[in-house]
PDB file of C-alpha atoms in Angstrom:
ATOM      1  CA  MET A  28       0.000   0.000   0.000  1.00 51.00           C
ATOM      2  CA  PHE A  29       2.859   2.397   0.823  1.00 44.00           C
ATOM      3  CA  THR A  30       4.451   1.689  -2.582  1.00 62.00           C
ATOM      4  CA  THR A  31       1.163   2.558  -4.302  1.00 65.00           C
ATOM      5  CA  TYR A  32       1.026   5.813  -2.349  1.00 59.00           C
ATOM      6  CA  ILE A  33       4.590   6.688  -3.385  1.00 64.00           C
ATOM      7  CA  ARG A  34       3.771   5.961  -7.047  1.00 67.00           C
ATOM      8  CA  VAL A  35       0.875   8.433  -6.859  1.00 67.00           C
ATOM      9  CA  VAL A  36       3.060  11.047  -5.153  1.00 65.00           C
ATOM     10  CA  TYR A  37       5.786  10.669  -7.766  1.00 67.00           C
ATOM     11  CA  ALA A  38       3.299  10.909 -10.622  1.00 70.00           C
ATOM     12  CA  PHE A  39       2.604  14.391  -9.261  1.00 64.00           C
ATOM     13  CA  TRP A  40       6.251  15.327  -8.593  1.00 66.00           C
ATOM     14  CA  ALA A  41       7.259  14.206 -12.095  1.00 71.00           C
ATOM     15  CA  GLN A  42       5.266  17.040 -13.628  1.00 79.00           C
ATOM     16  CA  ILE A  43       7.061  19.782 -11.679  1.00 72.00           C
ATOM     17  CA  TYR A  44      10.319  18.181 -10.538  1.00 70.00           C
ATOM     18  CA  ASP A  45      12.775  19.597 -13.076  1.00 70.00           C
ATOM     19  CA  ARG A  46      11.542  23.173 -12.783  1.00 75.00           C
ATOM     20  CA  TYR A  47      10.660  23.545  -9.105  1.00 63.00           C
ATOM     21  CA  ILE A  48      12.109  20.692  -7.005  1.00 68.00           C
ATOM     22  CA  ASP A  49      15.514  20.127  -8.593  1.00 73.00           C
ATOM     23  CA  PRO A  50      16.733  23.687  -7.811  1.00 73.00           C
ATOM     24  CA  LEU A  51      16.222  22.947  -4.103  1.00 75.00           C
ATOM     25  CA  PHE A  52      18.658  20.006  -4.291  1.00 75.00           C
ATOM     26  CA  SER A  53      20.863  21.269  -7.096  1.00 79.00           C
ATOM     27  CA  PHE A  54      24.410  19.872  -7.233  1.00 89.00           C
ATOM     28  CA  ASN A  55      27.328  19.520  -9.631  1.00 93.00           C
ATOM     29  CA  ARG A  56      26.133  16.520 -11.633  1.00 95.00           C
ATOM     30  CA  GLN A  57      29.254  16.462 -13.802  1.00 97.00           C
ATOM     31  CA  ALA A  58      31.469  16.106 -10.715  1.00 96.00           C
ATOM     32  CA  VAL A  59      29.346  13.278  -9.331  1.00 97.00           C
ATOM     33  CA  ILE A  60      29.401  11.303 -12.587  1.00 98.00           C
ATOM     34  CA  SER A  61      33.128  11.958 -12.985  1.00 98.00           C
ATOM     35  CA  ALA A  62      33.645  10.049  -9.711  1.00 98.00           C
ATOM     36  CA  LEU A  63      32.648   6.891 -11.628  1.00 98.00           C
ATOM     37  CA  ASP A  64      35.683   7.288 -13.930  1.00 97.00           C
ATOM     38  CA  ILE A  65      33.681   5.844 -16.835  1.00 98.00           C
ATOM     39  CA  LYS A  66      35.547   4.120 -19.667  1.00 98.00           C
ATOM     40  CA  THR A  67      34.354   3.601 -23.237  1.00 98.00           C
ATOM     41  CA  GLY A  68      32.182   0.495 -23.560  1.00 98.00           C
ATOM     42  CA  GLU A  69      31.200   0.319 -19.904  1.00 98.00           C
ATOM     43  CA  LYS A  70      27.698  -0.495 -18.718  1.00 98.00           C
ATOM     44  CA  ILE A  71      26.439   1.867 -16.030  1.00 99.00           C
ATOM     45  CA  LEU A  72      23.433   1.307 -13.795  1.00 99.00           C
ATOM     46  CA  GLU A  73      21.578   4.411 -12.683  1.00 98.00           C
ATOM     47  CA  ALA A  74      19.266   3.107  -9.974  1.00 98.00           C
ATOM     48  CA  GLY A  75      16.403   5.537  -9.467  1.00 95.00           C
ATOM     49  CA  VAL A  76      16.993   7.529 -12.659  1.00 97.00           C
ATOM     50  CA  GLY A  77      13.951   9.732 -11.956  1.00 93.00           C
ATOM     51  CA  THR A  78      13.341  12.392 -14.607  1.00 95.00           C
ATOM     52  CA  GLY A  79      16.791  11.782 -16.088  1.00 96.00           C
ATOM     53  CA  LEU A  80      18.539  14.960 -14.969  1.00 95.00           C
ATOM     54  CA  ASN A  81      21.903  13.148 -14.781  1.00 97.00           C
ATOM     55  CA  LEU A  82      21.666  11.671 -18.277  1.00 98.00           C
ATOM     56  CA  PRO A  83      23.137  14.591 -20.280  1.00 97.00           C
ATOM     57  CA  PHE A  84      26.343  14.378 -18.208  1.00 97.00           C
ATOM     58  CA  TYR A  85      27.310  10.801 -19.099  1.00 98.00           C
ATOM     59  CA  PRO A  86      30.124  10.568 -21.659  1.00 98.00           C
ATOM     60  CA  LYS A  87      29.681   9.227 -25.149  1.00 97.00           C
ATOM     61  CA  GLY A  88      30.642   5.584 -25.555  1.00 98.00           C
ATOM     62  CA  CYS A  89      29.043   4.087 -22.447  1.00 98.00           C
ATOM     63  CA  THR A  90      25.613   2.510 -22.024  1.00 98.00           C
ATOM     64  CA  VAL A  91      23.445   3.734 -19.164  1.00 98.00           C
ATOM     65  CA  TYR A  92      20.626   1.570 -17.838  1.00 98.00           C
ATOM     66  CA  GLY A  93      18.123   3.918 -16.211  1.00 98.00           C
ATOM     67  CA  ILE A  94      15.850   2.050 -13.794  1.00 98.00           C
ATOM     68  CA  ASP A  95      12.927   3.587 -11.932  1.00 96.00           C
ATOM     69  CA  PHE A  96       9.643   2.400 -10.419  1.00 91.00           C
ATOM     70  CA  SER A  97       7.727   5.498 -11.562  1.00 92.00           C
ATOM     71  CA  THR A  98       6.171   5.432 -15.018  1.00 93.00           C
ATOM     72  CA  ALA A  99       5.685   9.204 -14.878  1.00 93.00           C
ATOM     73  CA  MET A 100       9.326   9.870 -13.985  1.00 92.00           C
ATOM     74  CA  LEU A 101      10.571   7.613 -16.786  1.00 97.00           C
ATOM     75  CA  ALA A 102       8.339   9.414 -19.289  1.00 96.00           C
ATOM     76  CA  LYS A 103      10.157  12.647 -18.411  1.00 95.00           C
ATOM     77  CA  ALA A 104      13.569  10.923 -18.543  1.00 97.00           C
ATOM     78  CA  ARG A 105      12.893   9.705 -22.088  1.00 97.00           C
ATOM     79  CA  GLN A 106      12.618  13.344 -23.204  1.00 96.00           C
ATOM     80  CA  LYS A 107      16.254  14.077 -22.298  1.00 96.00           C
ATOM     81  CA  LYS A 108      18.919  14.177 -25.037  1.00 95.00           C
ATOM     82  CA  PRO A 109      22.057  12.416 -23.742  1.00 97.00           C
ATOM     83  CA  VAL A 110      25.110  11.599 -25.846  1.00 98.00           C
ATOM     84  CA  ALA A 111      25.479   8.227 -24.121  1.00 98.00           C
ATOM     85  CA  ARG A 112      23.302   5.288 -25.139  1.00 98.00           C
ATOM     86  CA  VAL A 113      20.465   4.932 -22.614  1.00 98.00           C
ATOM     87  CA  ILE A 114      18.207   1.947 -21.972  1.00 98.00           C
ATOM     88  CA  PHE A 115      15.208   2.528 -19.715  1.00 98.00           C
ATOM     89  CA  GLU A 116      13.429  -0.034 -17.587  1.00 98.00           C
ATOM     90  CA  GLU A 117      10.556   0.339 -15.180  1.00 97.00           C
ATOM     91  CA  GLY A 118      11.227  -1.770 -12.129  1.00 95.00           C
ATOM     92  CA  ASP A 119      12.206  -2.216  -8.510  1.00 95.00           C
ATOM     93  CA  VAL A 120      15.899  -1.489  -7.901  1.00 96.00           C
ATOM     94  CA  SER A 121      15.883  -3.967  -5.015  1.00 96.00           C
ATOM     95  CA  GLN A 122      15.022  -6.764  -7.499  1.00 97.00           C
ATOM     96  CA  LEU A 123      17.036  -6.006 -10.610  1.00 98.00           C
ATOM     97  CA  ASN A 124      16.475  -8.113 -13.730  1.00 97.00           C
ATOM     98  CA  PHE A 125      20.159  -8.454 -14.582  1.00 98.00           C
ATOM     99  CA  PRO A 126      22.688 -11.256 -14.079  1.00 98.00           C
ATOM    100  CA  SER A 127      25.337 -11.046 -11.392  1.00 98.00           C
ATOM    101  CA  GLY A 128      28.370  -8.964 -12.345  1.00 98.00           C
ATOM    102  CA  PHE A 129      26.585  -7.313 -15.291  1.00 98.00           C
ATOM    103  CA  PHE A 130      27.493  -3.664 -14.582  1.00 99.00           C
ATOM    104  CA  ASP A 131      30.865  -1.946 -14.478  1.00 98.00           C
ATOM    105  CA  ASN A 132      29.670   0.891 -12.225  1.00 98.00           C
ATOM    106  CA  ALA A 133      26.485   2.265 -10.670  1.00 99.00           C
ATOM    107  CA  LEU A 134      25.060   5.590  -9.556  1.00 98.00           C
ATOM    108  CA  MET A 135      22.296   6.702  -7.193  1.00 98.00           C
ATOM    109  CA  THR A 136      21.478  10.378  -6.587  1.00 96.00           C
ATOM    110  CA  TYR A 137      18.806  11.162  -3.994  1.00 92.00           C
ATOM    111  CA  ALA A 138      17.269   7.734  -4.653  1.00 92.00           C
ATOM    112  CA  LEU A 139      18.412   5.502  -1.788  1.00 93.00           C
ATOM    113  CA  ARG A 140      16.492   7.580   0.754  1.00 89.00           C
ATOM    114  CA  VAL A 141      13.147   7.022  -1.000  1.00 86.00           C
ATOM    115  CA  ALA A 142      13.496   3.250  -1.384  1.00 88.00           C
ATOM    116  CA  PRO A 143      11.100   1.241   0.831  1.00 86.00           C
ATOM    117  CA  ASN A 144      13.973  -1.161   1.637  1.00 93.00           C
ATOM    118  CA  PRO A 145      17.336   0.565   1.072  1.00 95.00           C
ATOM    119  CA  HIS A 146      19.320  -2.383   2.451  1.00 96.00           C
ATOM    120  CA  ALA A 147      17.755  -4.686  -0.157  1.00 97.00           C
ATOM    121  CA  VAL A 148      18.637  -2.115  -2.836  1.00 97.00           C
ATOM    122  CA  LEU A 149      22.311  -2.133  -1.855  1.00 98.00           C
ATOM    123  CA  LEU A 150      22.340  -5.933  -1.650  1.00 98.00           C
ATOM    124  CA  ASP A 151      21.092  -6.289  -5.203  1.00 98.00           C
ATOM    125  CA  ILE A 152      23.304  -3.547  -6.586  1.00 98.00           C
ATOM    126  CA  SER A 153      26.306  -5.296  -5.029  1.00 98.00           C
ATOM    127  CA  ARG A 154      25.150  -8.482  -6.784  1.00 98.00           C
ATOM    128  CA  VAL A 155      24.922  -6.943 -10.275  1.00 98.00           C
ATOM    129  CA  LEU A 156      28.205  -4.992  -9.988  1.00 98.00           C
ATOM    130  CA  LYS A 157      31.433  -6.539 -11.204  1.00 98.00           C
ATOM    131  CA  PRO A 158      34.139  -7.050  -8.564  1.00 98.00           C
ATOM    132  CA  GLY A 159      36.056  -3.787  -8.336  1.00 98.00           C
ATOM    133  CA  GLY A 160      33.096  -1.844  -9.720  1.00 98.00           C
ATOM    134  CA  LYS A 161      32.133   1.467  -8.130  1.00 98.00           C
ATOM    135  CA  LEU A 162      28.848   2.571  -6.673  1.00 98.00           C
ATOM    136  CA  VAL A 163      28.612   6.343  -6.253  1.00 98.00           C
ATOM    137  CA  ILE A 164      25.815   7.604  -3.999  1.00 98.00           C
ATOM    138  CA  LEU A 165      24.824  11.213  -3.489  1.00 96.00           C
ATOM    139  CA  ASP A 166      22.208  11.538  -0.767  1.00 93.00           C
ATOM    140  CA  GLN A 167      21.355  12.947   2.616  1.00 88.00           C
ATOM    141  CA  PHE A 168      22.480  10.736   5.498  1.00 85.00           C
ATOM    142  CA  ARG A 169      21.839  10.940   9.200  1.00 69.00           C
ATOM    143  CA  ALA A 170      24.817  11.992  11.277  1.00 56.00           C
ATOM    144  CA  GLY A 171      23.255  11.461  14.687  1.00 53.00           C
ATOM    145  CA  LYS A 172      19.932  10.744  16.391  1.00 52.00           C
ATOM    146  CA  PRO A 173      18.550  14.098  17.496  1.00 50.00           C
ATOM    147  CA  PHE A 174      14.953  13.776  18.670  1.00 47.00           C
ATOM    148  CA  PHE A 175      13.774  17.056  17.129  1.00 45.00           C
ATOM    149  CA  LEU A 176      14.435  15.685  13.616  1.00 50.00           C
ATOM    150  CA  SER A 177      11.673  13.068  13.978  1.00 49.00           C
ATOM    151  CA  LEU A 178       8.953  15.431  12.797  1.00 46.00           C
ATOM    152  CA  VAL A 179      11.074  16.531   9.833  1.00 48.00           C
ATOM    153  CA  GLN A 180      11.610  12.892   8.902  1.00 50.00           C
ATOM    154  CA  LEU A 181       7.874  12.213   9.037  1.00 47.00           C
ATOM    155  CA  CYS A 182       7.167  15.180   6.740  1.00 52.00           C
ATOM    156  CA  LYS A 183       9.771  13.946   4.259  1.00 49.00           C
ATOM    157  CA  VAL A 184       8.193  10.490   4.141  1.00 49.00           C
ATOM    158  CA  VAL A 185       4.713  11.917   3.548  1.00 46.00           C
ATOM    159  CA  LEU A 186       6.046  14.114   0.717  1.00 48.00           C
ATOM    160  CA  GLY A 187       7.799  11.117  -0.850  1.00 49.00           C
ATOM    161  CA  TRP A 188      11.245  12.518  -0.039  1.00 54.00           C
ATOM    162  CA  GLY A 189      12.299   9.485   1.997  1.00 60.00           C
ATOM    163  CA  ARG A 190      14.329   9.130   5.189  1.00 68.00           C
ATOM    164  CA  ASP A 191      17.844   9.934   6.348  1.00 73.00           C
ATOM    165  CA  TYR A 192      19.728   6.688   7.062  1.00 84.00           C
ATOM    166  CA  HIS A 193      23.111   5.780   8.514  1.00 87.00           C
ATOM    167  CA  LEU A 194      24.886   4.485   5.413  1.00 92.00           C
ATOM    168  CA  GLU A 195      27.257   2.221   7.315  1.00 93.00           C
ATOM    169  CA  SER A 196      24.379   0.242   8.847  1.00 91.00           C
ATOM    170  CA  LEU A 197      22.853  -0.302   5.385  1.00 94.00           C
ATOM    171  CA  LEU A 198      26.092  -1.855   4.103  1.00 96.00           C
ATOM    172  CA  GLU A 199      26.031  -4.808   6.503  1.00 93.00           C
ATOM    173  CA  GLY A 200      25.860  -8.080   4.572  1.00 94.00           C
ATOM    174  CA  THR A 201      26.588  -6.486   1.193  1.00 97.00           C
ATOM    175  CA  HIS A 202      29.812  -6.798  -0.800  1.00 96.00           C
ATOM    176  CA  LEU A 203      30.248  -3.033  -0.850  1.00 98.00           C
ATOM    177  CA  ILE A 204      33.163  -1.328   0.877  1.00 98.00           C
ATOM    178  CA  LEU A 205      32.978   2.399   1.638  1.00 98.00           C
ATOM    179  CA  GLN A 206      36.078   4.016   0.128  1.00 98.00           C
ATOM    180  CA  ASP A 207      35.303   7.687   0.631  1.00 97.00           C
ATOM    181  CA  LYS A 208      32.563   9.881   2.080  1.00 95.00           C
ATOM    182  CA  LYS A 209      32.529  13.665   2.094  1.00 94.00           C
ATOM    183  CA  ARG A 210      30.132  16.537   2.429  1.00 92.00           C
ATOM    184  CA  PHE A 211      28.907  17.678  -0.971  1.00 90.00           C
ATOM    185  CA  GLY A 212      26.881  20.769  -1.815  1.00 74.00           C
ATOM    186  CA  LEU A 213      25.153  23.284   0.395  1.00 64.00           C
ATOM    187  CA  MET A 214      23.156  21.014   2.717  1.00 65.00           C
ATOM    188  CA  GLN A 215      25.172  19.826   5.692  1.00 67.00           C
ATOM    189  CA  ASN A 216      23.936  16.222   5.684  1.00 81.00           C
ATOM    190  CA  THR A 217      24.339  15.730   1.910  1.00 90.00           C
ATOM    191  CA  GLN A 218      27.294  13.439   1.229  1.00 94.00           C
ATOM    192  CA  LEU A 219      29.042  12.003  -1.789  1.00 97.00           C
ATOM    193  CA  CYS A 220      29.901   8.390  -1.032  1.00 97.00           C
ATOM    194  CA  ILE A 221      32.149   6.193  -3.156  1.00 98.00           C
ATOM    195  CA  LEU A 222      31.873   2.454  -2.606  1.00 98.00           C
ATOM    196  CA  GLU A 223      33.634  -0.465  -4.251  1.00 98.00           C
ATOM    197  CA  ARG A 224      32.367  -3.967  -4.901  1.00 98.00           C
ATOM    198  CA  GLU A 225      34.687  -6.554  -3.316  1.00 96.00           C
TER     199      GLU A 225
END
């Protein structure tokens, strides 16, 4: 039932996201994608591709697989004009329809926080990544457990903006090793995290 609710919410957000919501969370997309160090011929998973705002920043010569659960978001993503080859698929990023070790690298920007089961998402991404492959995550993560943030968290969930998690706790049981984590952008709890598949 919660997933159905989120689909409805995102059908609404899809219509206004690029113009009104993205400026609130704006970041240097080129710098984030550069952290993947993409080589010609590589297959890149973008889990939670949304309206496709990252797509124009991928280099020519790679293939990007843009996965999202929202039909409305994918419709907007298909309107973008990237130089990279892009293949879209509607689906659950915690149950990816790809064989193990299929992708060279993966990216998630503000997508992990909205997943109903973020641990399951990271488990499956670690499965489909090749050993040594990178997963780059840009998201807001919780730094502590202050009580006054509970109401803010509840509002975010209702709006479909997800929750702030402790990344390290989500990595337990995966094959992902955190290589680097640093503050990124204007918001204090927004971090750029670089992980590597064992």
